[in-house]
Amino acid sequence: MPVKDCQTEKLILDTAMRIFFTEGRMHATTQEIADEAGVNRTLIHYYFRSKKVLLDTLLKNARIEFSGNSDRILLSNLPFREKTEKFIGDFLNRLMKYPYLEPFITMNIIQERFKNKKLPIPAEPPAAIKHYINEIDTEMKAGNIPGKDPAQFALNLFSLIVYPLLTKQIQIRLLDLDDKAYQKILNERKKIIMDTLLPVNTNK
Amino acid sequence: MPVKDCQTEKLILDTAMRIFFTEGRMHATTQEIADEAGVNRTLIHYYFRSKKVLLDTLLKNARIEFSGNSDRILLSNLPFREKTEKFIGDFLNRLMKYPYLEPFITMNIIQERFKNKKLPIPAEPPAAIKHYINEIDTEMKAGNIPGKDPAQFALNLFSLIVYPLLTKQIQIRLLDLDDKAYQKILNERKKIIMDTLLPVNTNK
DNA sequence: ATTTTTGTTGACAATTTTGTTAAACAAATT
DNA sequence: AATTTGTTTAACAAAATTGTCAACAAAAAT
């Protein structure tokens, strides 16, 4: 008999994370999760009461694992440029592992809203982001960054980081690349993003 | 015979488009589609044989409706800057209507690949994109655009256009905005994107 | 060693979603 | 009016997915 390791719960969680966040299989069933975790499907109900609870747990875990590091970076004392560069790198790393986390969150919000006719998010205000946006504002007013709306800068930043990983399937076809070539492009993203949003002095 | 009505068929299609591409309800059932179209669910099977056929039809329609206009823009003789600006505007317009088209496509590819273990895309090579990328290359070599890899520029462009619409739900919470404020931001995107990717001469 | 607790399993029930059939219906042609 | 053709509907069947239960095994506690 397989030695019971108390690892089962974690095994299920990890497998589900991989399926939903890494592979993006939104429609995966509990059976698929159980099979790929190598456990009986009933165990999913034993450890989590229902599929919904499992998904909620996934989300909670992901948020913690996610925001931990980047929050620390955003709240640090680094100068703006270095901070941004670190943030990009950290974000990209996470995205390499969980490219479909954000679509999953979006889907969930949409679905809950449709069923319950109410917002599912207690909407904890993300302090780290707020702090970083204030810094953007300062930089803008100091003339170090072009533009006037910090939110637009943040949107630009998120867009440039996330989108290429999110739409890998489409881009490979659109840009006529193969897997390897696309990976190479992704590896160059950090530099590209920095050059695009925070170019080194053009007005020498 | 009564002239083939097309009304019901189109009604179903339009409703499904709205549900999947506009509202992003990936898990919508045929019952939901039928209800919101105000028709009997059986009619979905009458006009389309199965749910899968319906979804395939949706995709085909969307691709035609989508690529038609933007292809014309990308293949036109406009100078690069104007062409890009038009493309952004056109793209943004479509996205306002169908923000979740691309995630839907991605989902489909992922799902098909998982089930069939083979690529579902015949992969028509998108000539218009290829043409535009050549132009980017020319501009880069002429020194009109910074950077060396046209694919990266294209990725930047797509990212800045699509992402903010794709993740509206998340951004509203992240940037601490309401629906109206976010709409305002979206309306300013075209100018922001142009300023970011093709800034007017800073070195006057 | 026996009881208790915890984890695991298979069989089954309930629910949800999709697909099918036959019959009813409407409009236009015969 | 009757026939044909295309459309619509309700009732039903099938499949897929989720959830429950009782029995059983392993580990821990007594």
Coordinates of C-alpha atoms (C1' of nucleotides) in Angstrom, one line a residue:
Chain A
M1 CA 0.0 0.0 0.0
P2 CA 1.3 3.5 -0.7
V3 CA 2.7 5.0 2.4
K4 CA 0.3 7.7 3.4
D5 CA 2.3 10.8 3.5
C6 CA 0.0 13.7 4.2
Q7 CA 1.4 15.0 1.0
T8 CA -1.7 14.1 -0.8
E9 CA -3.3 17.5 -0.2
K10 CA -0.3 19.3 -1.5
L11 CA -0.1 16.9 -4.4
I12 CA -3.6 17.7 -5.5
L13 CA -3.0 21.4 -5.1
D14 CA 0.2 21.4 -7.1
T15 CA -1.3 19.4 -9.8
A16 CA -4.3 21.6 -10.0
M17 CA -2.1 24.7 -10.1
R18 CA -0.1 23.2 -13.0
I19 CA -3.3 22.3 -14.9
F20 CA -5.0 25.6 -14.5
F21 CA -2.2 28.2 -14.1
T22 CA 0.6 26.7 -16.1
E23 CA -1.3 24.8 -18.8
G24 CA -4.3 27.0 -18.9
R25 CA -6.8 24.2 -19.2
M26 CA -9.8 26.1 -17.9
H27 CA -12.2 23.3 -18.4
A28 CA -10.3 20.6 -16.6
T29 CA -12.5 18.2 -14.6
T30 CA -11.9 16.9 -11.1
Q31 CA -11.3 13.5 -12.7
E32 CA -8.4 14.9 -14.8
I33 CA -6.9 16.5 -11.8
A34 CA -7.1 13.3 -9.8
D35 CA -5.7 11.2 -12.6
E36 CA -2.7 13.5 -13.2
A37 CA -2.1 13.7 -9.5
G38 CA -2.2 9.9 -9.3
V39 CA -4.9 9.8 -6.6
N40 CA -8.5 8.8 -6.3
R41 CA -11.0 11.5 -7.2
T42 CA -12.8 11.1 -4.0
L43 CA -9.8 12.5 -2.2
I44 CA -10.4 15.8 -3.8
H45 CA -13.7 15.9 -1.9
Y46 CA -12.1 14.6 1.2
Y47 CA -9.5 17.4 1.4
F48 CA -11.6 20.1 -0.2
R49 CA -15.3 19.8 0.1
S50 CA -16.1 20.6 -3.5
K51 CA -14.5 21.6 -6.7
K52 CA -15.4 25.2 -6.0
V53 CA -13.5 25.1 -2.6
L54 CA -10.5 23.7 -4.4
L55 CA -10.5 26.5 -6.9
D56 CA -10.9 29.1 -4.2
T57 CA -8.0 27.5 -2.3
L58 CA -5.9 27.6 -5.5
L59 CA -6.6 31.3 -5.9
K60 CA -5.8 32.1 -2.3
N61 CA -2.5 30.2 -2.5
A62 CA -1.6 31.8 -5.8
R63 CA -2.2 35.3 -4.5
I64 CA 0.0 34.7 -1.5
E65 CA 2.8 33.1 -3.4
F66 CA 2.5 35.8 -6.0
S67 CA 2.2 39.1 -4.1
G68 CA 4.7 38.1 -1.5
N69 CA 7.9 38.8 -3.5
S70 CA 6.7 41.6 -5.7
D71 CA 5.2 43.4 -2.8
R72 CA 8.5 43.4 -1.1
I73 CA 10.2 44.8 -4.2
L74 CA 7.6 47.5 -4.7
L75 CA 7.8 48.6 -1.1
S76 CA 11.6 48.6 -1.0
N77 CA 13.8 51.6 -1.0
L78 CA 15.4 50.9 -4.3
P79 CA 15.6 53.8 -6.8
F80 CA 12.8 53.8 -9.2
R81 CA 14.6 52.5 -12.2
E82 CA 16.2 49.5 -10.3
K83 CA 12.9 48.8 -8.6
T84 CA 11.1 48.7 -11.8
E85 CA 13.7 46.4 -13.4
K86 CA 13.5 44.0 -10.4
F87 CA 9.8 44.0 -10.5
I88 CA 9.7 43.2 -14.2
G89 CA 12.1 40.3 -13.7
D90 CA 10.2 38.9 -10.7
F91 CA 6.9 39.2 -12.6
L92 CA 8.3 37.5 -15.7
N93 CA 9.6 34.7 -13.6
R94 CA 6.2 34.0 -12.1
L95 CA 4.6 34.3 -15.4
M96 CA 6.9 31.7 -16.9
K97 CA 5.6 29.4 -14.2
Y98 CA 2.0 30.5 -14.1
P99 CA 1.1 32.3 -17.4
Y100 CA -2.6 31.6 -17.1
L101 CA -3.1 32.8 -13.5
E102 CA -4.6 36.1 -14.5
P103 CA -7.1 34.8 -17.1
F104 CA -8.1 32.3 -14.5
I105 CA -8.8 35.1 -12.0
T106 CA -10.7 37.0 -14.6
M107 CA -12.8 34.0 -15.5
N108 CA -13.7 33.4 -11.9
I109 CA -14.8 37.0 -11.3
I110 CA -16.9 36.9 -14.4
Q111 CA -18.5 33.6 -13.6
E112 CA -19.2 34.5 -10.0
R113 CA -20.7 37.8 -11.0
F114 CA -22.9 36.1 -13.5
K115 CA -24.2 33.5 -11.0
N116 CA -24.5 35.6 -7.9
K117 CA -25.1 39.0 -9.4
K118 CA -22.6 40.3 -6.8
L119 CA -18.9 40.9 -6.6
P120 CA -16.9 38.0 -5.3
I121 CA -14.0 40.1 -4.3
P122 CA -13.6 41.6 -0.9
A123 CA -11.2 43.8 -2.7
E124 CA -8.3 44.1 -0.4
P125 CA -6.6 47.3 -1.5
P126 CA -3.2 46.4 -2.8
A127 CA -0.9 48.7 -0.8
A128 CA 2.3 47.9 -2.6
I129 CA 0.8 48.9 -6.0
K130 CA -0.5 52.1 -4.5
H131 CA 2.9 52.9 -3.1
Y132 CA 4.5 52.2 -6.5
I133 CA 2.0 54.3 -8.3
N134 CA 2.8 57.2 -6.0
E135 CA 6.4 56.8 -7.0
I136 CA 5.5 56.9 -10.6
D137 CA 3.7 60.1 -10.0
T138 CA 6.7 61.6 -8.3
E139 CA 8.9 60.6 -11.2
M140 CA 6.5 62.0 -13.7
K141 CA 6.3 65.3 -11.9
A142 CA 10.1 65.4 -11.8
G143 CA 10.1 65.0 -15.5
N144 CA 12.0 61.7 -15.3
I145 CA 9.2 59.8 -17.1
P146 CA 7.1 61.2 -19.9
G147 CA 3.3 61.2 -19.4
K148 CA 1.0 62.5 -16.7
D149 CA -1.2 59.5 -15.6
P150 CA 0.6 57.0 -13.4
A151 CA -2.2 54.5 -14.0
Q152 CA -1.4 54.6 -17.7
F153 CA 2.3 53.9 -17.0
A154 CA 1.4 51.0 -14.8
L155 CA -1.0 49.6 -17.4
N156 CA 1.8 49.9 -20.0
L157 CA 4.1 48.1 -17.7
F158 CA 1.7 45.2 -16.9
S159 CA 0.7 44.9 -20.5
L160 CA 4.3 44.6 -21.8
I161 CA 5.1 42.0 -19.2
V162 CA 2.1 39.8 -19.2
Y163 CA 0.6 39.8 -22.7
P164 CA 3.4 38.0 -24.6
L165 CA 3.2 35.1 -22.2
L166 CA -0.5 35.0 -22.2
T167 CA -0.9 34.7 -25.9
K168 CA 2.0 32.5 -26.7
Q169 CA -0.2 30.2 -28.8
I170 CA -1.5 33.0 -30.9
Q171 CA 1.8 34.9 -31.3
I172 CA 3.7 31.9 -32.5
R173 CA 1.3 31.6 -35.4
L174 CA 1.0 35.4 -36.0
L175 CA 4.7 36.1 -36.0
D176 CA 5.6 32.8 -37.7
L177 CA 7.9 31.5 -35.1
D178 CA 8.5 28.1 -33.4
D179 CA 8.7 27.4 -29.7
K180 CA 12.4 27.9 -29.4
A181 CA 12.4 31.3 -31.2
Y182 CA 9.5 32.5 -29.0
Q183 CA 11.4 31.4 -25.9
K184 CA 14.3 33.5 -27.1
I185 CA 12.1 36.5 -27.5
L186 CA 10.6 36.1 -24.1
N187 CA 14.1 36.0 -22.6
E188 CA 14.8 39.4 -24.1
R189 CA 11.6 40.9 -22.8
K190 CA 13.0 42.5 -19.7
K191 CA 15.5 44.6 -21.6
I192 CA 13.0 45.5 -24.3
I193 CA 10.4 46.6 -21.7
M194 CA 13.0 48.7 -19.9
D195 CA 14.1 50.3 -23.2
T196 CA 10.5 51.0 -24.1
L197 CA 9.2 52.5 -20.9
L198 CA 12.4 53.9 -19.3
P199 CA 14.9 54.5 -22.2
V200 CA 18.3 55.7 -21.1
N201 CA 18.7 59.4 -21.8
T202 CA 17.8 60.0 -25.4
N203 CA 18.5 63.7 -25.1
K204 CA 22.2 63.7 -24.5
Chain B
M1 CA -41.1 27.7 -48.7
P2 CA -40.5 30.5 -46.4
V3 CA -37.3 32.3 -47.4
K4 CA -34.7 30.8 -45.2
D5 CA -35.0 33.0 -42.2
C6 CA -31.4 33.4 -41.2
Q7 CA -33.0 35.4 -38.4
T8 CA -32.8 32.6 -35.8
E9 CA -29.5 31.4 -36.9
K10 CA -28.0 34.9 -36.8
L11 CA -29.7 35.5 -33.5
I12 CA -28.0 32.5 -32.0
L13 CA -24.7 33.5 -33.4
D14 CA -24.9 37.0 -32.2
T15 CA -25.9 36.0 -28.8
A16 CA -23.1 33.4 -28.6
M17 CA -20.7 36.0 -29.7
R18 CA -21.8 38.4 -27.1
I19 CA -21.6 35.8 -24.3
F20 CA -18.2 34.4 -25.3
F21 CA -16.4 37.3 -26.8
T22 CA -17.9 40.3 -25.1
E23 CA -18.8 39.0 -21.7
G24 CA -16.1 36.4 -21.6
R25 CA -18.2 33.7 -20.0
M26 CA -16.1 30.7 -21.1
H27 CA -18.3 28.2 -19.4
A28 CA -21.6 29.3 -20.8
T29 CA -23.9 26.4 -21.7
T30 CA -26.1 25.9 -24.7
Q31 CA -29.1 26.4 -22.5
E32 CA -27.8 29.8 -21.4
I33 CA -27.2 30.8 -25.0
A34 CA -30.6 29.7 -26.1
D35 CA -32.3 31.4 -23.2
E36 CA -30.6 34.7 -23.8
A37 CA -31.3 34.5 -27.5
G38 CA -34.9 33.8 -26.6
V39 CA -35.1 30.5 -28.6
N40 CA -35.5 26.9 -27.8
R41 CA -32.3 25.1 -27.2
T42 CA -33.0 22.5 -29.7
L43 CA -32.7 25.1 -32.4
I44 CA -29.0 25.3 -31.7
H45 CA -28.7 21.7 -32.7
Y46 CA -31.0 22.3 -35.7
Y47 CA -28.8 25.1 -37.1
F48 CA -25.5 23.8 -35.9
R49 CA -25.1 20.2 -35.3
S50 CA -23.4 20.4 -31.9
K51 CA -22.0 22.9 -29.5
K52 CA -18.6 22.3 -31.0
V53 CA -19.7 23.2 -34.5
L54 CA -21.3 26.4 -33.1
L55 CA -18.1 27.4 -31.4
D56 CA -16.1 26.6 -34.6
T57 CA -18.5 28.8 -36.6
L58 CA -18.1 31.6 -34.1
L59 CA -14.4 31.5 -34.4
K60 CA -14.5 31.5 -38.2
N61 CA -16.9 34.4 -38.2
A62 CA -14.8 36.3 -35.8
R63 CA -11.7 35.8 -37.7
I64 CA -13.3 37.1 -40.9
E65 CA -14.9 40.0 -39.2
F66 CA -11.7 40.8 -37.4
S67 CA -9.0 40.4 -39.9
G68 CA -10.9 42.1 -42.8
N69 CA -10.5 45.7 -41.7
S70 CA -7.1 45.5 -40.0
D71 CA -5.6 43.6 -43.0
R72 CA -6.7 46.3 -45.3
I73 CA -5.1 48.9 -43.0
L74 CA -1.8 46.9 -42.7
L75 CA -1.6 46.4 -46.4
S76 CA -2.4 49.9 -47.4
N77 CA 0.1 52.5 -48.6
L78 CA -0.2 54.8 -45.6
P79 CA 3.1 56.0 -44.1
F80 CA 4.2 53.9 -41.2
R81 CA 3.1 56.3 -38.4
E82 CA -0.4 56.9 -39.8
K83 CA -0.8 53.2 -40.5
T84 CA 0.1 52.2 -37.0
E85 CA -2.2 54.8 -35.6
K86 CA -5.1 53.6 -37.7
F87 CA -4.3 50.0 -36.8
I88 CA -4.4 50.8 -33.1
G89 CA -7.7 52.6 -33.4
D90 CA -9.3 49.8 -35.4
F91 CA -7.9 47.2 -33.0
L92 CA -9.2 49.0 -30.0
N93 CA -12.6 49.4 -31.5
R94 CA -12.9 45.7 -32.1
L95 CA -11.6 45.0 -28.6
M96 CA -14.2 47.3 -27.1
K97 CA -16.7 45.0 -28.7
Y98 CA -15.0 41.6 -28.3
P99 CA -12.4 41.9 -25.5
Y100 CA -12.4 38.2 -24.8
L101 CA -11.9 36.9 -28.4
E102 CA -8.2 36.2 -28.0
P103 CA -8.5 34.3 -24.7
F104 CA -11.3 32.3 -26.3
I105 CA -9.0 31.4 -29.2
T106 CA -6.2 30.5 -26.8
M107 CA -8.5 28.3 -24.7
N108 CA -9.7 26.5 -27.8
I109 CA -6.2 25.8 -29.0
I110 CA -5.2 24.5 -25.6
Q111 CA -8.2 22.4 -25.2
E112 CA -8.0 20.8 -28.7
R113 CA -4.4 20.2 -28.2
F114 CA -5.0 18.4 -25.0
K115 CA -7.8 16.2 -26.4
N116 CA -6.4 15.4 -29.8
K117 CA -2.7 15.6 -29.1
K118 CA -2.4 17.5 -32.4
L119 CA -2.6 21.1 -33.5
P120 CA -6.1 22.3 -34.5
I121 CA -4.8 25.2 -36.6
P122 CA -4.2 24.8 -40.3
A123 CA -2.2 27.9 -39.6
E124 CA -2.9 30.2 -42.5
P125 CA 0.1 32.5 -42.6
P126 CA -1.2 36.0 -41.9
A127 CA 0.2 37.9 -44.9
A128 CA -0.9 41.3 -43.6
I129 CA 1.1 40.9 -40.4
K130 CA 4.1 39.7 -42.3
H131 CA 3.9 42.8 -44.5
Y132 CA 3.6 45.1 -41.6
I133 CA 6.6 43.5 -39.8
N134 CA 8.7 44.0 -42.9
E135 CA 7.8 47.7 -42.7
I136 CA 8.8 47.8 -39.0
D137 CA 12.1 46.3 -40.0
T138 CA 12.6 49.0 -42.6
E139 CA 11.8 51.7 -40.1
M140 CA 14.2 50.2 -37.6
K141 CA 17.0 50.0 -40.1
A142 CA 16.4 53.6 -41.1
G143 CA 16.7 54.5 -37.5
N144 CA 13.2 55.8 -37.2
I145 CA 12.3 53.3 -34.5
P146 CA 14.6 52.2 -31.7
G147 CA 15.3 48.5 -31.4
K148 CA 16.4 45.7 -33.7
D149 CA 13.7 43.0 -33.6
P150 CA 10.5 43.8 -35.4
A151 CA 8.8 40.9 -33.6
Q152 CA 9.4 42.6 -30.3
F153 CA 8.0 45.9 -31.6
A154 CA 4.9 44.0 -32.8
L155 CA 4.6 42.3 -29.4
N156 CA 4.8 45.6 -27.6
L157 CA 2.2 47.0 -29.9
F158 CA -0.3 44.1 -29.4
S159 CA 0.4 44.1 -25.7
L160 CA -0.3 47.7 -25.1
I161 CA -3.5 47.5 -27.1
V162 CA -5.0 44.3 -25.9
Y163 CA -4.0 43.8 -22.3
P164 CA -5.9 46.7 -20.6
L165 CA -9.1 45.5 -22.1
L166 CA -8.5 41.9 -21.3
T167 CA -7.9 42.4 -17.7
K168 CA -10.4 45.2 -16.9
Q169 CA -11.7 43.3 -13.9
I170 CA -8.3 42.9 -12.3
Q171 CA -7.1 46.5 -13.2
I172 CA -10.1 48.1 -11.7
R173 CA -9.2 46.6 -8.3
L174 CA -5.5 46.9 -8.8
L175 CA -5.5 50.6 -9.7
D176 CA -8.4 51.4 -7.4
L177 CA -10.7 52.7 -10.0
D178 CA -14.4 52.5 -10.9
D179 CA -16.0 51.6 -14.2
K180 CA -16.2 55.1 -15.4
A181 CA -12.6 56.0 -14.6
Y182 CA -11.4 52.9 -16.3
Q183 CA -13.4 53.7 -19.4
K184 CA -11.8 57.1 -19.5
I185 CA -8.4 55.5 -19.3
L186 CA -9.2 53.2 -22.2
N187 CA -10.3 56.1 -24.3
E188 CA -6.9 57.7 -23.9
R189 CA -5.0 54.5 -24.8
K190 CA -4.5 55.3 -28.5
K191 CA -2.6 58.4 -27.7
I192 CA -0.7 56.8 -24.9
I193 CA 0.4 53.9 -27.1
M194 CA 1.5 56.1 -29.9
D195 CA 3.5 58.3 -27.4
T196 CA 5.1 55.2 -25.9
L197 CA 6.1 53.3 -29.1
L198 CA 6.5 56.2 -31.6
P199 CA 7.2 59.3 -29.6
V200 CA 7.3 62.5 -31.6
N201 CA 10.9 63.7 -31.8
T202 CA 12.2 64.4 -28.3
N203 CA 15.4 65.7 -29.6
K204 CA 14.3 68.9 -31.4
Chain C
dA1 C1' -3.4 -5.4 21.4
dT2 C1' -7.4 -2.8 20.8
dT3 C1' -9.5 1.3 20.0
dT4 C1' -9.6 5.7 17.6
dT5 C1' -8.5 8.6 14.2
dT6 C1' -7.2 9.6 9.7
dG7 C1' -6.7 8.5 5.0
dT8 C1' -8.2 5.8 0.9
dT9 C1' -11.1 3.3 -2.2
dG10 C1' -15.0 1.7 -5.2
dA11 C1' -19.7 1.7 -6.0
dC12 C1' -23.4 4.5 -6.6
dA13 C1' -26.5 8.7 -6.7
dA14 C1' -27.5 13.4 -8.2
dT15 C1' -26.9 16.9 -11.1
dT16 C1' -25.7 19.2 -15.1
dT17 C1' -25.0 19.5 -19.8
dT18 C1' -25.5 17.8 -24.3
dG19 C1' -27.7 15.3 -28.0
dT20 C1' -31.9 13.0 -30.3
dT21 C1' -36.5 12.1 -31.8
dA22 C1' -41.0 12.6 -33.2
dA23 C1' -44.6 15.4 -33.5
dA24 C1' -46.7 20.1 -34.1
dC25 C1' -46.7 24.1 -36.6
dA26 C1' -46.5 27.9 -40.2
dA27 C1' -46.1 29.5 -44.8
dA28 C1' -46.0 29.0 -49.5
dT29 C1' -46.6 26.1 -53.6
dT30 C1' -49.3 22.8 -55.9
Chain D
dA1 C1' -57.5 22.1 -49.4
dA2 C1' -53.5 19.3 -49.6
dT3 C1' -48.7 18.9 -49.9
dT4 C1' -44.3 20.2 -49.3
dT5 C1' -40.7 22.4 -47.0
dG6 C1' -38.6 24.5 -43.5
dT7 C1' -39.0 25.7 -38.6
dT8 C1' -40.1 25.1 -33.7
dT9 C1' -41.3 22.6 -29.6
dA10 C1' -41.6 19.2 -25.8
dA11 C1' -40.3 15.0 -24.1
dC12 C1' -36.8 12.0 -23.8
dA13 C1' -32.1 9.7 -23.9
dA14 C1' -27.3 9.8 -23.3
dA15 C1' -23.2 11.5 -21.7
dA16 C1' -20.3 13.9 -18.7
dT17 C1' -19.4 15.7 -14.3
dT18 C1' -19.8 16.3 -9.6
dG19 C1' -21.0 14.7 -5.1
dT20 C1' -22.0 11.0 -1.3
dC21 C1' -21.6 6.9 1.2
dA22 C1' -20.2 2.8 3.5
dA23 C1' -16.5 -0.2 3.7
dC24 C1' -11.8 -0.7 4.4
dA25 C1' -6.6 0.1 5.4
dA26 C1' -3.0 2.5 7.9
dA27 C1' -1.2 5.1 11.5
dA28 C1' -1.7 6.9 16.0
dA29 C1' -3.3 6.8 20.5
dT30 C1' -4.9 4.4 24.4

